[in-house]
Amino acid sequence: MNNVTSPQLNPELQRLIEARHHDPFALLGRHPQDKKVVVRAHFPYAEEVVLVEANQPLERIPNTDLFEWHGKPSQVPERYQLRWRDSNGNESTAHDPYCFPPQIADFDLYLFGEGKHWHAYRFLGAHPHVADGVSGVLFGVWAPNAERVSVVGNFNRWDGRCHPMRGRGASGIWELFIPSLCAGDLYKFELRNRNSGVVFLKADPYGQHFEMRPSTSTIVPKADTYVWGDSEWLEKRKNFDWLHQPLSVYEVHLGSWRRGWEGEFINYRELAHQLVDYVKDMGFTHIELLPITEHPFDGSWGYQTIGYYAPTSRFGTPDDFRYFMDYCHQQDIGVILDWVPAHFPKDAHGLARFDGEPLYEHADSRKGEHLDWGTLIFNYGRYEVKNFLLSSALYWLEEFHIDGLRVDAVASMLYLDYSRKEWVPNQYGGRENLEAIDFLRELNTVVHSEHHGAMVIAEESTSWPQVTRPTYLGGLGFSLKWNMGWMNDTLRYIAQNPIHRKYHHDLLTFSMLYCFTENFMLPFSHDEVVHGKGSMLYKMPGDEWQRFANLRLLYTYMFTHPGKKLLFMGTEFGQGTEWNEASSLDWYVLEYSFHQGMQLLVKDLNRLYCNSPALYHFEFEWQGFQWIDCHDAEQSIISYIRKQDDDFLVVIVNFTPVPRHGYRIGVPREGRYTEVLNSDSHYYGGSGVGNGDVELIAEERPWMDNPYSICVTVPPLSGIVLKPELLPQPESVAASAEEEIAPEEAVAVVEVVPAATTPVAVKDTPDPVIAEEESKPAAA
């Protein structure tokens, strides 16, 4: 029946049937009236409503869909049931939602309002819930500018009149417990703005499961009953000294790493086995996932997030993702999640003007919008918004056992004038976003205090000081920072024709002037192979052989340079085409020898890196690095030592296609030196020039400020790594030395990569056009 205005109808009831009332519990449910009780219910589609316990019908208020029953208190319990029948004869029975008291604790509301509730996801959103022995779903949402909020879904014909929510006063939170609902039901929130009266239909900001795009409904999650098997990993992680351990990260976009036979997405569970097997074989220690937080547009790669608490449904359910994480940990692979607290999209069903007013974003577009990206900026000064983001961070760490967060676009958060002509200065007249800075410091403090061993990594592209220094020393508190300066300088250098590289030598050496000011990660990420930048392979100059040689040289330089490592998928085998998120990687290229060699080199670089404390123990401290020669610009060669106490490796990299025979370098120790890696090996598709069969004995001839020196052959467009061995000594000398040297001082043995005997065929191709590398915002 359609409700109509009646002059005799109570104005409060009129507001209720028009879906404008802010407090439906004041009218609906069980209420004392004189010495009796009245039970009132609103059923827009009911022909008949019956009070089950009294087995008596409720009377319809004329010209409305309101029903009332009057009787003795003893005839109806406090938690009663109603049975109703619609015009099609369908009957339903359930407890009345409006006979239950508030379910969200006042203490939760207080902490939320103070910005100190780090687990707001536990009471906001939709949760299977039991109230007074009755099962159902408890809904909660923050919407302080709403006049009325309703839960709508496939259980009430998406009609906002059916289930209006209870407002919890000044907190701005609305809640409703609906009995008989269960996991899998679809829902949204319908909100009416108190000023304009405009009605909005929104997905749940705290939703934990969403429909597959293009559908936009939130799904009631099932209770978390997943049985984890990664306790050993989590216990080990608590004491994970990542500062002094190898960290080699494989960056992955799950939607395009691999796809099914018909181009379909692969489930999290199947991806777990395929991806982990590959990553372990390649020698990486961690996987970094481009955002799998739910997002409506594939082309955003996940960086324009709608569901900050929901693994995307593209690859399965939340439990499927739990299985993915569990399997990774049981196979000793860590997982880092790209997480985006910098901005969010304007999609109508998302956070934008959530209750009809700027809520999660700033009202002033000069502070609240990224014009370049078409997204909105979080209002970090609002406690409830900080709660939303902090709770999201902890949610992934706690509910899915994520090992770290890589925070996207930190630079855009730190500066009020980031990529904009019009901006509003802070209270001191500066360009620093003080509220965002406070948020980032609190984020890092909370994560590191609550989850020992978890990492928080900043994608920060400016020279902001102390990004990875503790907050109590004035830093931002991140664990690691992407070294965007090193990445850009190195790619600018390697793109030069080798004959011109001597004029750009400072691009190679400059990084060591600031290398130990932060805890740096060296990234060749997805950002370098999109937006017309081409693939990593086709950034390299020269013919086909030279491109592969340059790329092998680049990776050898990267893995021996101080800093943790990150490679984007496909770059490890030299994919030739630019990355496309809509299709699988070009795995077929591994049928060709050059690509096989590239993949094998990365595997061996990971093996060398992970087995050599000299390469990883002091990646953030000057004790781990020493120049041998940084001045040989004329021959475009640099040489350096990576070391850990008495253990060290010698690295020589040649950025020209000219082999250098009899190249003398200084070394700190006498003895024999063995070539343990040569990127020009036949195994990798190189020319096979090197020192594999040569006995390199250090002479007592001072050179380059070192007491000893050796002559080596430096292959073209390649890097070589040498490891020292002590020369054999007479038995009497060896015996006495054995007594003096403690076991822990013995030098670790690094497996030698053997040289191939058969050269690989090379085919010339035209020189590529090398585009100038520019930093672009990573917020597609």
PDB file of N, CA and C in Angstrom, residues 32-76:
ATOM      1  N   PRO A  32       5.803   0.855  26.184  1.00  0.00           N
ATOM      2  CA  PRO A  32       4.710   0.937  27.176  1.00  0.00           C
ATOM      3  C   PRO A  32       3.717   2.037  26.801  1.00  0.00           C
ATOM      4  N   GLN A  33       2.461   1.795  27.056  1.00  0.00           N
ATOM      5  CA  GLN A  33       1.423   2.795  26.787  1.00  0.00           C
ATOM      6  C   GLN A  33       0.348   2.641  27.863  1.00  0.00           C
ATOM      7  N   ASP A  34       0.316   3.629  28.788  1.00  0.00           N
ATOM      8  CA  ASP A  34      -0.509   3.500  29.994  1.00  0.00           C
ATOM      9  C   ASP A  34      -0.066   2.227  30.729  1.00  0.00           C
ATOM     10  N   LYS A  35      -0.978   1.285  30.962  1.00  0.00           N
ATOM     11  CA  LYS A  35      -0.602   0.048  31.641  1.00  0.00           C
ATOM     12  C   LYS A  35      -0.472  -1.107  30.662  1.00  0.00           C
ATOM     13  N   LYS A  36      -0.486  -0.775  29.386  1.00  0.00           N
ATOM     14  CA  LYS A  36      -0.368  -1.791  28.346  1.00  0.00           C
ATOM     15  C   LYS A  36       0.917  -1.555  27.550  1.00  0.00           C
ATOM     16  N   VAL A  37       1.033  -2.301  26.477  1.00  0.00           N
ATOM     17  CA  VAL A  37       2.149  -2.073  25.550  1.00  0.00           C
ATOM     18  C   VAL A  37       1.576  -1.958  24.152  1.00  0.00           C
ATOM     19  N   VAL A  38       2.308  -1.231  23.331  1.00  0.00           N
ATOM     20  CA  VAL A  38       1.971  -1.152  21.918  1.00  0.00           C
ATOM     21  C   VAL A  38       3.165  -1.694  21.132  1.00  0.00           C
ATOM     22  N   VAL A  39       2.858  -2.548  20.165  1.00  0.00           N
ATOM     23  CA  VAL A  39       3.874  -3.032  19.230  1.00  0.00           C
ATOM     24  C   VAL A  39       3.564  -2.416  17.882  1.00  0.00           C
ATOM     25  N   ARG A  40       4.551  -1.661  17.357  1.00  0.00           N
ATOM     26  CA  ARG A  40       4.329  -0.967  16.087  1.00  0.00           C
ATOM     27  C   ARG A  40       5.392  -1.413  15.082  1.00  0.00           C
ATOM     28  N   ALA A  41       4.958  -1.675  13.858  1.00  0.00           N
ATOM     29  CA  ALA A  41       5.868  -2.126  12.815  1.00  0.00           C
ATOM     30  C   ALA A  41       5.519  -1.442  11.502  1.00  0.00           C
ATOM     31  N   HIS A  42       6.568  -1.297  10.643  1.00  0.00           N
ATOM     32  CA  HIS A  42       6.370  -0.669   9.333  1.00  0.00           C
ATOM     33  C   HIS A  42       6.749  -1.681   8.261  1.00  0.00           C
ATOM     34  N   PHE A  43       5.745  -2.154   7.492  1.00  0.00           N
ATOM     35  CA  PHE A  43       5.944  -3.161   6.456  1.00  0.00           C
ATOM     36  C   PHE A  43       5.356  -2.658   5.141  1.00  0.00           C
ATOM     37  N   PRO A  44       6.178  -1.989   4.311  1.00  0.00           N
ATOM     38  CA  PRO A  44       5.636  -1.406   3.073  1.00  0.00           C
ATOM     39  C   PRO A  44       5.005  -2.417   2.126  1.00  0.00           C
ATOM     40  N   TYR A  45       5.383  -3.709   2.179  1.00  0.00           N
ATOM     41  CA  TYR A  45       4.865  -4.665   1.196  1.00  0.00           C
ATOM     42  C   TYR A  45       3.970  -5.725   1.820  1.00  0.00           C
ATOM     43  N   ALA A  46       3.548  -5.526   3.094  1.00  0.00           N
ATOM     44  CA  ALA A  46       2.774  -6.560   3.782  1.00  0.00           C
ATOM     45  C   ALA A  46       1.276  -6.342   3.607  1.00  0.00           C
ATOM     46  N   GLU A  47       0.604  -7.448   3.421  1.00  0.00           N
ATOM     47  CA  GLU A  47      -0.851  -7.438   3.436  1.00  0.00           C
ATOM     48  C   GLU A  47      -1.347  -7.728   4.839  1.00  0.00           C
ATOM     49  N   GLU A  48      -0.562  -8.504   5.585  1.00  0.00           N
ATOM     50  CA  GLU A  48      -0.977  -8.930   6.912  1.00  0.00           C
ATOM     51  C   GLU A  48       0.266  -9.138   7.774  1.00  0.00           C
ATOM     52  N   VAL A  49       0.185  -8.700   9.053  1.00  0.00           N
ATOM     53  CA  VAL A  49       1.287  -8.867   9.996  1.00  0.00           C
ATOM     54  C   VAL A  49       0.717  -9.475  11.276  1.00  0.00           C
ATOM     55  N   VAL A  50       1.414 -10.501  11.812  1.00  0.00           N
ATOM     56  CA  VAL A  50       0.924 -11.210  12.987  1.00  0.00           C
ATOM     57  C   VAL A  50       2.012 -11.217  14.053  1.00  0.00           C
ATOM     58  N   LEU A  51       1.620 -10.951  15.305  1.00  0.00           N
ATOM     59  CA  LEU A  51       2.506 -11.084  16.441  1.00  0.00           C
ATOM     60  C   LEU A  51       2.531 -12.560  16.841  1.00  0.00           C
ATOM     61  N   VAL A  52       3.660 -13.210  16.613  1.00  0.00           N
ATOM     62  CA  VAL A  52       3.723 -14.668  16.711  1.00  0.00           C
ATOM     63  C   VAL A  52       3.404 -15.153  18.113  1.00  0.00           C
ATOM     64  N   GLU A  53       4.037 -14.584  19.147  1.00  0.00           N
ATOM     65  CA  GLU A  53       3.857 -15.077  20.515  1.00  0.00           C
ATOM     66  C   GLU A  53       2.417 -14.948  20.996  1.00  0.00           C
ATOM     67  N   ALA A  54       1.750 -13.872  20.609  1.00  0.00           N
ATOM     68  CA  ALA A  54       0.348 -13.693  21.017  1.00  0.00           C
ATOM     69  C   ALA A  54      -0.619 -14.299  20.014  1.00  0.00           C
ATOM     70  N   ASN A  55      -0.071 -14.689  18.845  1.00  0.00           N
ATOM     71  CA  ASN A  55      -0.884 -15.212  17.748  1.00  0.00           C
ATOM     72  C   ASN A  55      -2.044 -14.276  17.441  1.00  0.00           C
ATOM     73  N   GLN A  56      -1.715 -12.993  17.392  1.00  0.00           N
ATOM     74  CA  GLN A  56      -2.732 -11.982  17.119  1.00  0.00           C
ATOM     75  C   GLN A  56      -2.233 -11.044  16.025  1.00  0.00           C
ATOM     76  N   PRO A  57      -3.165 -10.611  15.168  1.00  0.00           N
ATOM     77  CA  PRO A  57      -2.756  -9.732  14.067  1.00  0.00           C
ATOM     78  C   PRO A  57      -2.513  -8.298  14.549  1.00  0.00           C
ATOM     79  N   LEU A  58      -1.631  -7.618  13.848  1.00  0.00           N
ATOM     80  CA  LEU A  58      -1.461  -6.182  14.046  1.00  0.00           C
ATOM     81  C   LEU A  58      -2.418  -5.461  13.112  1.00  0.00           C
ATOM     82  N   GLU A  59      -3.000  -4.387  13.604  1.00  0.00           N
ATOM     83  CA  GLU A  59      -3.973  -3.627  12.809  1.00  0.00           C
ATOM     84  C   GLU A  59      -3.241  -2.568  11.985  1.00  0.00           C
ATOM     85  N   ARG A  60      -3.650  -2.446  10.739  1.00  0.00           N
ATOM     86  CA  ARG A  60      -3.055  -1.428   9.873  1.00  0.00           C
ATOM     87  C   ARG A  60      -3.601  -0.053  10.233  1.00  0.00           C
ATOM     88  N   ILE A  61      -2.728   0.939  10.371  1.00  0.00           N
ATOM     89  CA  ILE A  61      -3.167   2.324  10.506  1.00  0.00           C
ATOM     90  C   ILE A  61      -3.661   2.765   9.147  1.00  0.00           C
ATOM     91  N   PRO A  62      -4.869   3.273   9.052  1.00  0.00           N
ATOM     92  CA  PRO A  62      -5.474   3.567   7.746  1.00  0.00           C
ATOM     93  C   PRO A  62      -4.560   4.408   6.849  1.00  0.00           C
ATOM     94  N   ASN A  63      -4.549   4.023   5.588  1.00  0.00           N
ATOM     95  CA  ASN A  63      -3.814   4.742   4.536  1.00  0.00           C
ATOM     96  C   ASN A  63      -2.301   4.721   4.729  1.00  0.00           C
ATOM     97  N   THR A  64      -1.802   3.753   5.497  1.00  0.00           N
ATOM     98  CA  THR A  64      -0.359   3.652   5.715  1.00  0.00           C
ATOM     99  C   THR A  64       0.060   2.185   5.652  1.00  0.00           C
ATOM    100  N   ASP A  65       1.358   1.980   5.734  1.00  0.00           N
ATOM    101  CA  ASP A  65       1.908   0.632   5.876  1.00  0.00           C
ATOM    102  C   ASP A  65       2.408   0.411   7.289  1.00  0.00           C
ATOM    103  N   LEU A  66       1.875   1.176   8.238  1.00  0.00           N
ATOM    104  CA  LEU A  66       2.164   0.992   9.655  1.00  0.00           C
ATOM    105  C   LEU A  66       1.141   0.040  10.261  1.00  0.00           C
ATOM    106  N   PHE A  67       1.625  -0.841  11.146  1.00  0.00           N
ATOM    107  CA  PHE A  67       0.755  -1.814  11.804  1.00  0.00           C
ATOM    108  C   PHE A  67       0.975  -1.695  13.314  1.00  0.00           C
ATOM    109  N   GLU A  68      -0.147  -1.839  14.086  1.00  0.00           N
ATOM    110  CA  GLU A  68      -0.061  -1.709  15.541  1.00  0.00           C
ATOM    111  C   GLU A  68      -0.818  -2.840  16.224  1.00  0.00           C
ATOM    112  N   TRP A  69      -0.307  -3.179  17.400  1.00  0.00           N
ATOM    113  CA  TRP A  69      -1.022  -4.107  18.289  1.00  0.00           C
ATOM    114  C   TRP A  69      -0.960  -3.553  19.695  1.00  0.00           C
ATOM    115  N   HIS A  70      -2.067  -3.567  20.414  1.00  0.00           N
ATOM    116  CA  HIS A  70      -2.136  -3.107  21.794  1.00  0.00           C
ATOM    117  C   HIS A  70      -2.547  -4.284  22.676  1.00  0.00           C
ATOM    118  N   GLY A  71      -1.872  -4.447  23.797  1.00  0.00           N
ATOM    119  CA  GLY A  71      -2.228  -5.543  24.679  1.00  0.00           C
ATOM    120  C   GLY A  71      -1.453  -5.496  25.977  1.00  0.00           C
ATOM    121  N   LYS A  72      -1.599  -6.575  26.744  1.00  0.00           N
ATOM    122  CA  LYS A  72      -0.936  -6.647  28.040  1.00  0.00           C
ATOM    123  C   LYS A  72       0.555  -6.966  27.854  1.00  0.00           C
ATOM    124  N   PRO A  73       1.416  -6.431  28.728  1.00  0.00           N
ATOM    125  CA  PRO A  73       2.854  -6.731  28.623  1.00  0.00           C
ATOM    126  C   PRO A  73       3.156  -8.220  28.696  1.00  0.00           C
ATOM    127  N   SER A  74       2.341  -8.947  29.434  1.00  0.00           N
ATOM    128  CA  SER A  74       2.610 -10.376  29.598  1.00  0.00           C
ATOM    129  C   SER A  74       2.360 -11.158  28.317  1.00  0.00           C
ATOM    130  N   GLN A  75       1.646 -10.575  27.371  1.00  0.00           N
ATOM    131  CA  GLN A  75       1.310 -11.295  26.146  1.00  0.00           C
ATOM    132  C   GLN A  75       2.439 -11.286  25.114  1.00  0.00           C
ATOM    133  N   VAL A  76       3.413 -10.393  25.294  1.00  0.00           N
ATOM    134  CA  VAL A  76       4.480 -10.274  24.296  1.00  0.00           C
ATOM    135  C   VAL A  76       5.815 -10.106  25.008  1.00  0.00           C
TER     136      VAL A  76
END
